[in-house]
Coordinates of C-alpha atoms in Angstrom, one line a residue:
M19 CA -79.7 73.3 47.6
S20 CA -79.8 74.6 51.2
T21 CA -77.2 72.9 53.4
H22 CA -78.8 74.0 56.6
M23 CA -80.7 71.3 58.4
P24 CA -83.8 72.0 60.4
T25 CA -83.7 71.5 64.2
H26 CA -85.0 67.9 64.1
I27 CA -82.3 67.0 61.6
S28 CA -79.3 68.9 62.9
R29 CA -79.5 67.8 66.5
Q30 CA -78.6 64.2 65.9
T31 CA -77.0 62.0 68.5
F32 CA -73.2 62.4 68.5
K33 CA -71.6 59.1 67.5
L34 CA -68.0 59.0 68.8
L35 CA -66.8 55.8 67.0
P36 CA -67.6 56.9 63.4
E37 CA -66.6 60.5 64.2
L38 CA -63.1 59.3 65.1
F39 CA -62.6 56.3 62.8
G40 CA -65.4 56.6 60.2
D41 CA -64.8 57.0 56.5
A42 CA -65.5 60.4 54.9
V43 CA -66.1 59.0 51.5
M44 CA -68.8 56.6 52.7
G45 CA -70.3 59.3 54.8
E46 CA -70.6 61.4 51.6
I47 CA -72.2 58.5 49.7
F48 CA -75.0 58.2 52.3
S49 CA -75.3 62.0 53.0
A50 CA -78.6 63.8 52.9
E51 CA -77.5 65.6 49.8
R52 CA -76.5 62.4 47.9
S53 CA -79.7 60.7 48.9
V54 CA -81.8 63.5 47.5
L55 CA -79.6 63.5 44.4
G56 CA -80.3 59.8 43.9
W57 CA -84.0 60.4 44.0
L58 CA -83.7 63.3 41.5
R59 CA -81.7 61.1 39.2
A60 CA -84.3 58.4 39.4
E61 CA -87.1 60.9 38.6
A62 CA -85.2 62.4 35.7
A63 CA -84.4 59.0 34.2
L64 CA -88.0 58.0 34.6
A65 CA -89.2 60.9 32.5
Q66 CA -86.5 60.3 29.9
A67 CA -87.3 56.6 29.6
Q68 CA -91.0 57.4 29.3
A69 CA -90.4 59.8 26.5
E70 CA -88.3 57.1 24.8
A71 CA -91.3 54.7 25.2
G72 CA -93.8 57.2 23.9
I73 CA -95.5 57.9 27.2
L74 CA -94.3 61.5 27.5
T75 CA -93.3 63.9 24.9
A76 CA -89.6 64.6 24.4
D77 CA -90.1 68.2 25.4
D78 CA -91.9 67.3 28.6
A79 CA -89.1 64.8 29.5
R80 CA -86.4 67.4 28.9
A81 CA -88.2 70.0 31.0
I82 CA -88.6 67.5 33.9
A83 CA -85.0 66.3 33.7
A84 CA -83.8 69.9 33.8
A85 CA -85.9 70.6 36.9
C86 CA -84.5 67.5 38.7
V87 CA -81.5 69.4 40.1
P88 CA -80.4 69.9 43.8
S89 CA -80.6 73.7 43.5
G90 CA -84.4 73.4 43.1
I91 CA -84.9 71.5 46.4
D92 CA -85.3 73.3 49.8
L93 CA -84.0 70.7 52.2
D94 CA -85.5 72.4 55.3
R95 CA -88.9 72.2 53.7
L96 CA -88.4 68.7 52.3
W97 CA -87.6 67.2 55.7
A98 CA -90.3 69.2 57.5
E99 CA -92.9 68.0 55.0
A100 CA -91.5 64.5 55.0
V101 CA -92.2 64.2 58.7
N102 CA -95.9 64.9 58.0
V103 CA -96.2 62.7 55.0
G104 CA -93.9 60.0 56.4
Y105 CA -91.8 59.9 53.3
P106 CA -89.8 62.5 51.4
I107 CA -90.9 61.8 47.8
L108 CA -94.3 63.5 47.7
P109 CA -92.8 66.9 48.8
L110 CA -89.8 66.3 46.4
V111 CA -92.1 65.7 43.5
R112 CA -94.1 68.8 44.4
M113 CA -91.0 70.9 44.4
I114 CA -89.9 69.6 41.0
A115 CA -93.4 70.2 39.6
A116 CA -93.5 73.7 41.0
A117 CA -90.5 74.6 38.9
L118 CA -92.2 73.5 35.7
P119 CA -94.9 75.1 33.5
D120 CA -98.3 73.7 32.9
G121 CA -98.0 70.4 31.0
P122 CA -94.8 68.9 32.2
N123 CA -95.6 69.7 35.8
G124 CA -98.3 67.1 35.6
R125 CA -96.0 64.4 34.3
V126 CA -93.4 64.2 37.1
H127 CA -93.3 60.8 38.8
Y128 CA -95.8 59.5 36.3
G129 CA -96.9 56.0 37.2
A130 CA -94.3 55.5 39.9
T131 CA -94.6 55.1 43.6
T132 CA -92.5 56.5 46.5
Q133 CA -90.7 53.2 47.1
D134 CA -89.8 52.9 43.4
I135 CA -87.8 56.1 43.7
M136 CA -86.3 55.6 47.1
D137 CA -85.3 52.0 46.3
T138 CA -83.7 53.0 43.0
G139 CA -81.8 55.7 44.9
V140 CA -80.5 53.3 47.5
A141 CA -79.6 50.8 44.8
L142 CA -77.3 53.5 43.4
Q143 CA -75.9 54.2 46.9
M144 CA -75.3 50.6 47.7
G145 CA -73.5 50.0 44.4
E146 CA -71.3 53.0 44.9
A147 CA -70.6 52.0 48.5
L148 CA -69.5 48.5 47.4
D149 CA -67.1 50.0 44.8
H150 CA -65.6 52.0 47.6
L151 CA -65.4 49.0 50.0
A152 CA -63.7 47.0 47.2
A153 CA -61.0 49.7 46.9
L154 CA -60.5 49.8 50.7
L155 CA -60.3 46.0 50.8
G156 CA -57.7 46.2 48.1
S157 CA -55.5 48.5 50.2
F158 CA -55.9 46.2 53.2
G159 CA -55.0 43.1 51.3
D160 CA -52.0 44.7 49.6
A161 CA -50.7 45.7 53.1
V162 CA -51.3 42.2 54.5
A163 CA -49.5 40.7 51.5
R164 CA -46.2 42.4 52.4
H165 CA -45.8 40.3 55.6
A166 CA -44.1 36.9 55.3
G167 CA -41.3 34.6 56.2
T168 CA -40.4 34.7 59.9
V169 CA -40.9 31.4 61.9
A170 CA -43.3 31.9 64.7
A171 CA -45.6 29.9 67.0
A172 CA -49.0 28.7 65.8
R173 CA -51.5 28.9 68.6
T174 CA -54.6 26.9 69.2
H175 CA -56.9 27.5 72.2
A176 CA -54.7 30.5 73.0
Q177 CA -51.7 28.2 73.6
Q178 CA -48.6 27.4 71.5
A179 CA -49.3 24.5 69.2
V180 CA -46.6 23.9 66.5
P181 CA -44.2 26.1 64.5
T182 CA -45.5 28.1 61.6
T183 CA -44.5 31.3 59.9
F184 CA -45.9 34.8 60.3
G185 CA -46.4 34.8 56.5
A186 CA -48.6 31.6 56.7
K187 CA -50.7 33.2 59.4
M188 CA -51.2 36.3 57.2
A189 CA -51.8 34.0 54.2
V190 CA -55.0 32.7 55.8
L191 CA -56.2 36.2 56.3
L192 CA -55.2 37.1 52.7
A193 CA -57.2 34.2 51.3
E194 CA -60.2 35.4 53.4
L195 CA -59.8 38.9 51.9
T196 CA -59.7 37.3 48.4
R197 CA -63.0 35.6 49.1
Q198 CA -64.4 38.9 50.4
R199 CA -63.5 40.6 47.1
E200 CA -65.5 38.0 45.3
R201 CA -68.4 38.5 47.7
I202 CA -68.4 42.2 47.1
A203 CA -68.6 41.7 43.4
L204 CA -71.5 39.3 43.7
T205 CA -73.4 41.5 46.1
A206 CA -72.9 44.5 43.9
R207 CA -74.5 42.8 41.0
R208 CA -77.5 41.8 43.1
V209 CA -78.2 45.2 44.6
R210 CA -77.7 47.3 41.5
V211 CA -81.3 46.7 40.4
V212 CA -83.9 49.3 39.4
S213 CA -87.2 49.4 41.2
L214 CA -90.2 50.6 39.2
F215 CA -93.5 48.6 39.6
G216 CA -95.9 51.2 41.0
A217 CA -98.3 51.0 43.9
G218 CA -99.1 47.3 44.2
G219 CA -96.1 46.0 42.2
T220 CA -98.1 45.3 39.0
S221 CA -97.0 48.4 36.9
A222 CA -100.7 49.0 36.2
A223 CA -100.3 52.8 36.2
M224 CA -97.5 52.6 33.7
G225 CA -99.4 50.5 31.2
E226 CA -98.2 48.0 28.6
R227 CA -94.9 49.8 28.1
S228 CA -93.8 49.4 31.7
S229 CA -91.0 46.9 30.9
A230 CA -89.5 49.2 28.3
V231 CA -89.6 52.1 30.7
R232 CA -87.9 50.1 33.4
E233 CA -85.2 49.0 31.0
G234 CA -84.7 52.7 30.0
V235 CA -84.4 53.9 33.6
A236 CA -81.9 51.1 34.4
R237 CA -79.8 51.8 31.4
R238 CA -79.5 55.5 32.2
L239 CA -78.6 54.9 35.8
G240 CA -76.2 52.0 35.3
L241 CA -78.5 49.5 37.0
R242 CA -79.9 46.1 35.9
T243 CA -83.5 45.8 35.1
T244 CA -85.9 43.2 36.4
E245 CA -89.4 41.9 35.6
V246 CA -90.3 41.1 39.2
P247 CA -90.8 43.8 41.9
W248 CA -88.7 43.8 45.1
H249 CA -90.7 46.3 47.2
V250 CA -91.0 43.6 50.0
A251 CA -88.3 41.2 48.8
R252 CA -85.4 42.7 50.8
D253 CA -82.9 39.9 50.6
G254 CA -80.7 42.0 48.4
V255 CA -80.6 44.8 50.9
A256 CA -80.0 42.3 53.7
E257 CA -77.1 40.8 51.6
F258 CA -75.6 44.2 51.3
G259 CA -75.8 44.6 55.1
V260 CA -74.4 41.2 55.9
T261 CA -71.6 41.8 53.4
C262 CA -70.7 45.0 55.3
A263 CA -70.8 43.2 58.6
S264 CA -68.7 40.3 57.2
L265 CA -66.1 42.7 55.9
A266 CA -65.9 44.4 59.3
A267 CA -65.6 41.0 61.0
T268 CA -62.6 40.1 58.7
A269 CA -60.9 43.3 59.6
A270 CA -61.6 42.6 63.3
R271 CA -60.1 39.1 63.1
F272 CA -56.9 40.8 61.9
A273 CA -57.2 43.4 64.6
R274 CA -57.8 40.8 67.3
E275 CA -54.6 38.9 66.2
V276 CA -52.6 42.1 66.5
V277 CA -54.0 42.9 69.9
D278 CA -53.1 39.4 71.1
L279 CA -49.7 39.3 69.6
S280 CA -48.8 42.7 71.0
R281 CA -49.5 41.7 74.6
T282 CA -46.5 42.5 76.8
E283 CA -45.8 38.8 77.5
I284 CA -45.8 38.0 73.7
G285 CA -44.5 41.2 72.1
E286 CA -44.3 39.8 68.5
V287 CA -46.0 42.7 66.8
R288 CA -47.1 46.2 67.6
E289 CA -49.1 49.0 65.9
A290 CA -47.1 51.8 64.4
G291 CA -46.1 54.4 67.0
G292 CA -46.2 58.1 67.2
H293 CA -46.2 60.9 69.7
H294 CA -49.0 60.1 72.2
R295 CA -50.3 57.3 69.8
G296 CA -52.4 55.1 72.1
A297 CA -51.2 57.0 75.2
S298 CA -52.8 56.7 78.6
S299 CA -53.8 59.7 80.6
T300 CA -52.1 58.2 83.7
M301 CA -49.6 55.5 82.7
P302 CA -46.8 57.1 80.7
Q303 CA -45.5 53.8 79.3
K304 CA -48.7 52.8 77.5
A305 CA -49.0 52.5 73.8
N306 CA -52.4 51.0 73.4
P307 CA -53.5 49.3 70.1
I308 CA -56.1 51.9 69.5
G309 CA -56.5 51.3 65.8
C310 CA -57.3 47.6 66.4
E311 CA -59.6 48.5 69.2
A312 CA -61.6 50.8 66.9
V313 CA -61.8 48.0 64.3
I314 CA -63.1 45.5 66.9
G315 CA -65.6 48.1 68.1
M316 CA -66.9 48.8 64.6
S317 CA -67.2 45.2 63.8
G318 CA -69.1 44.3 66.9
T319 CA -71.5 47.2 66.2
A320 CA -71.9 46.2 62.6
G321 CA -72.7 42.6 63.4
A322 CA -75.4 43.6 65.8
L323 CA -76.9 46.1 63.4
S324 CA -77.0 43.7 60.5
S325 CA -79.6 41.5 62.4
G326 CA -82.1 44.3 61.9
L327 CA -82.2 43.6 58.2
F328 CA -83.5 40.2 58.8
R329 CA -86.4 41.8 60.6
A330 CA -86.9 44.1 57.6
M331 CA -87.2 40.9 55.4
E332 CA -90.4 40.1 57.2
A333 CA -92.3 42.8 55.3
G334 CA -95.7 41.5 54.4
H335 CA -98.1 41.7 51.4
E336 CA -97.0 44.2 48.8
R337 CA -95.7 46.9 51.0
A338 CA -93.9 47.0 54.4
A339 CA -95.6 48.6 57.4
G340 CA -92.6 49.8 59.4
E341 CA -90.0 47.1 58.4
W342 CA -88.7 49.2 55.5
Q343 CA -87.8 52.0 57.9
V344 CA -85.3 49.7 59.6
E345 CA -83.2 49.9 56.5
W346 CA -83.2 53.7 56.5
Y347 CA -81.2 53.7 59.7
V348 CA -79.2 50.5 59.5
V349 CA -77.9 50.5 55.9
P350 CA -75.9 53.7 56.0
L351 CA -74.4 52.9 59.4
L352 CA -73.4 49.4 58.2
A353 CA -71.7 50.9 55.2
E354 CA -69.9 53.5 57.3
L355 CA -68.8 51.0 59.9
A356 CA -67.5 48.5 57.2
A357 CA -65.5 51.3 55.5
G358 CA -64.1 52.6 58.8
A359 CA -63.1 49.1 59.8
L360 CA -61.4 48.3 56.5
A361 CA -59.6 51.7 56.3
T362 CA -58.3 51.5 59.8
A363 CA -57.2 47.9 59.5
A364 CA -55.4 48.8 56.3
D365 CA -53.5 51.6 58.2
V366 CA -52.6 49.1 61.0
A367 CA -51.4 46.5 58.5
A368 CA -49.3 49.1 56.5
G369 CA -47.6 50.3 59.6
L370 CA -47.4 47.1 61.6
R371 CA -44.1 46.5 63.4
V372 CA -43.0 42.9 63.4
Y373 CA -40.4 41.6 65.8
P374 CA -38.8 38.4 64.5
E375 CA -36.5 38.1 67.5
A376 CA -39.5 37.9 69.8
M377 CA -41.1 35.3 67.6
R378 CA -38.0 33.2 67.7
A379 CA -37.6 33.6 71.5
N380 CA -41.3 32.6 72.1
L381 CA -40.7 29.3 70.3
D382 CA -38.5 28.4 73.2
A383 CA -40.9 29.7 75.9
E384 CA -41.9 26.2 77.0
D385 CA -38.5 24.6 76.7
G386 CA -39.2 22.9 73.4
L387 CA -42.7 21.7 74.1
I388 CA -43.9 23.3 70.8
M389 CA -42.0 20.5 69.0
A390 CA -43.9 17.7 70.7
E391 CA -45.9 16.8 67.6
A392 CA -42.7 16.8 65.6
Y393 CA -41.1 14.2 67.9
M394 CA -44.3 12.1 67.9
M395 CA -44.5 12.0 64.1
R396 CA -40.8 11.1 63.8
L397 CA -41.2 8.3 66.3
A398 CA -44.5 7.0 64.8
P399 CA -43.1 5.0 61.9
A400 CA -41.1 2.8 64.2
L401 CA -43.3 2.8 67.4
G402 CA -46.8 3.4 66.0
R403 CA -48.7 6.6 66.5
E404 CA -50.3 5.7 69.8
R405 CA -47.1 4.6 71.5
A406 CA -45.3 7.6 70.1
H407 CA -48.1 9.9 71.4
D408 CA -48.0 8.3 74.9
L409 CA -44.2 8.5 75.1
V410 CA -44.0 12.2 74.1
Y411 CA -47.0 13.0 76.3
E412 CA -45.2 11.6 79.3
A413 CA -42.1 13.5 78.4
A414 CA -44.0 16.7 78.0
R415 CA -45.6 16.3 81.4
E416 CA -42.3 15.7 83.0
A417 CA -40.7 18.7 81.2
R418 CA -43.5 21.0 82.2
E419 CA -43.7 20.0 85.8
N420 CA -40.0 20.1 86.4
G421 CA -38.9 22.9 84.1
R422 CA -36.8 20.7 81.8
L423 CA -36.1 20.6 78.1
L424 CA -38.5 18.3 76.2
A425 CA -35.6 16.6 74.5
D426 CA -34.0 15.8 77.8
A427 CA -37.2 14.5 79.4
L428 CA -37.8 12.4 76.3
R429 CA -34.4 10.7 76.7
E430 CA -35.3 9.9 80.3
V431 CA -38.7 8.4 79.8
A432 CA -38.0 6.5 76.5
G433 CA -37.3 2.8 76.6
P434 CA -34.2 1.2 75.1
G435 CA -33.9 1.9 71.4
E436 CA -37.1 3.8 71.2
L437 CA -35.4 7.1 70.1
A438 CA -33.1 5.5 67.6
G439 CA -34.9 7.1 64.6
L440 CA -34.8 10.6 66.0
G441 CA -31.3 11.7 65.1
A442 CA -29.8 14.7 66.8
L443 CA -31.8 16.4 69.5
P444 CA -33.4 18.9 69.9
I445 CA -35.1 19.2 66.6
P446 CA -35.1 22.9 65.5
P447 CA -38.5 24.6 65.0
E448 CA -37.5 25.8 61.5
S449 CA -37.5 22.2 60.3
Y450 CA -41.1 21.7 61.1
I451 CA -43.1 24.3 59.3
G452 CA -44.7 22.0 56.7
D453 CA -46.2 23.8 53.7
A454 CA -46.0 27.3 55.2
E455 CA -44.1 28.6 52.2
A456 CA -46.4 27.0 49.7
I457 CA -49.4 28.4 51.6
C458 CA -48.0 31.9 51.3
A459 CA -47.4 31.5 47.6
A460 CA -50.9 30.2 46.9
A461 CA -52.5 33.0 48.9
L462 CA -50.4 35.7 47.1
D463 CA -51.1 34.2 43.7
A464 CA -54.9 34.1 44.3
W465 CA -54.9 37.7 45.5
R466 CA -52.8 39.0 42.6
T467 CA -54.8 37.0 40.1
I468 CA -58.0 38.8 41.0
D469 CA -56.0 42.1 40.6
E470 CA -55.3 41.1 37.0

């Protein structure tokens, strides 16, 4: 197979983001060569299944399968003729047939239509892509699972809320990754489906043995068979794309957390360093979170691209009139962006620098205000929740406005005997982390159970 691309193929727009942070394996899965190989595999399996069903002779099927090899395809000619036809399968079939003697050369692509072959090929690619995404997700989750323990500030609306642990924070992410694993498996099952129903989706050209042929093709390619065509039912392809965008978004949520926690004023985590890693061309002190930035960029792009697949779902009648072509562009890019986001996030998680001393110091950043809920809940049994809330609210306002410790302000604003049930003040943050340890254990157990 020629590896040289004609001018209209080789002069593609340079895409900096996947060039720097893309995934080579996913790029190979959706390469031109692998796309053509998928179509050739579909044509070979079709001939073999038809021989098994008695539509072709065994000799014709063997000859056709032997001709369905990459070395017999001139890619320059294939793409040039595909521009004229609009699709690549007609010139592909002509090249296969040209390599055969009379007889089997008239049996290539027998009873199939272009979209049967291309959809079967993309089903193979999407299945392989999801297997690779599952492996990348596994590496990401394993790296996340190593982080635990340290008491830190939980934040809501970008402000400190109550104490938690860094492990509990990561446990929420790990549980999301566990669900994503399950989502990948479900999506893989739904997209690994053969397409073979002919021109109008009725299998009329294949005859009464069409069901047996579909089953034979599916079995040979490791796909599921179906008794209903999906030429214009693109929900499975859309699910693949949405899964890719969702995986990238999960990676971006982690990346955004790292970006926020690595702010100079917070300084609780940082991406792994290295010579000129994240360096600025003008500010020598900078070590920008460039891995996380790439993940966020890939996720934002994937989310926008995935919307195109809902437009492709609008295909009408028994064949799309332009909607299908949306998938040709969007599906490979979504797979590449998801893979790049997961792989980069896994690298960040594996090398993440965590600073427990900064986490502990930040708990005291507002002079104990982070413990306001703890005070309120300890006062509530005696005072009632509303009085306890109002009392601590008043103390918190006093502490914030006058730069005082919350415990001191609380002593000042409380009425006689109202603080009797509190015990020694201040209450340490470590005593108010609730089920943080149990949350970590549950998330780790669920992640490891799927592994088993």
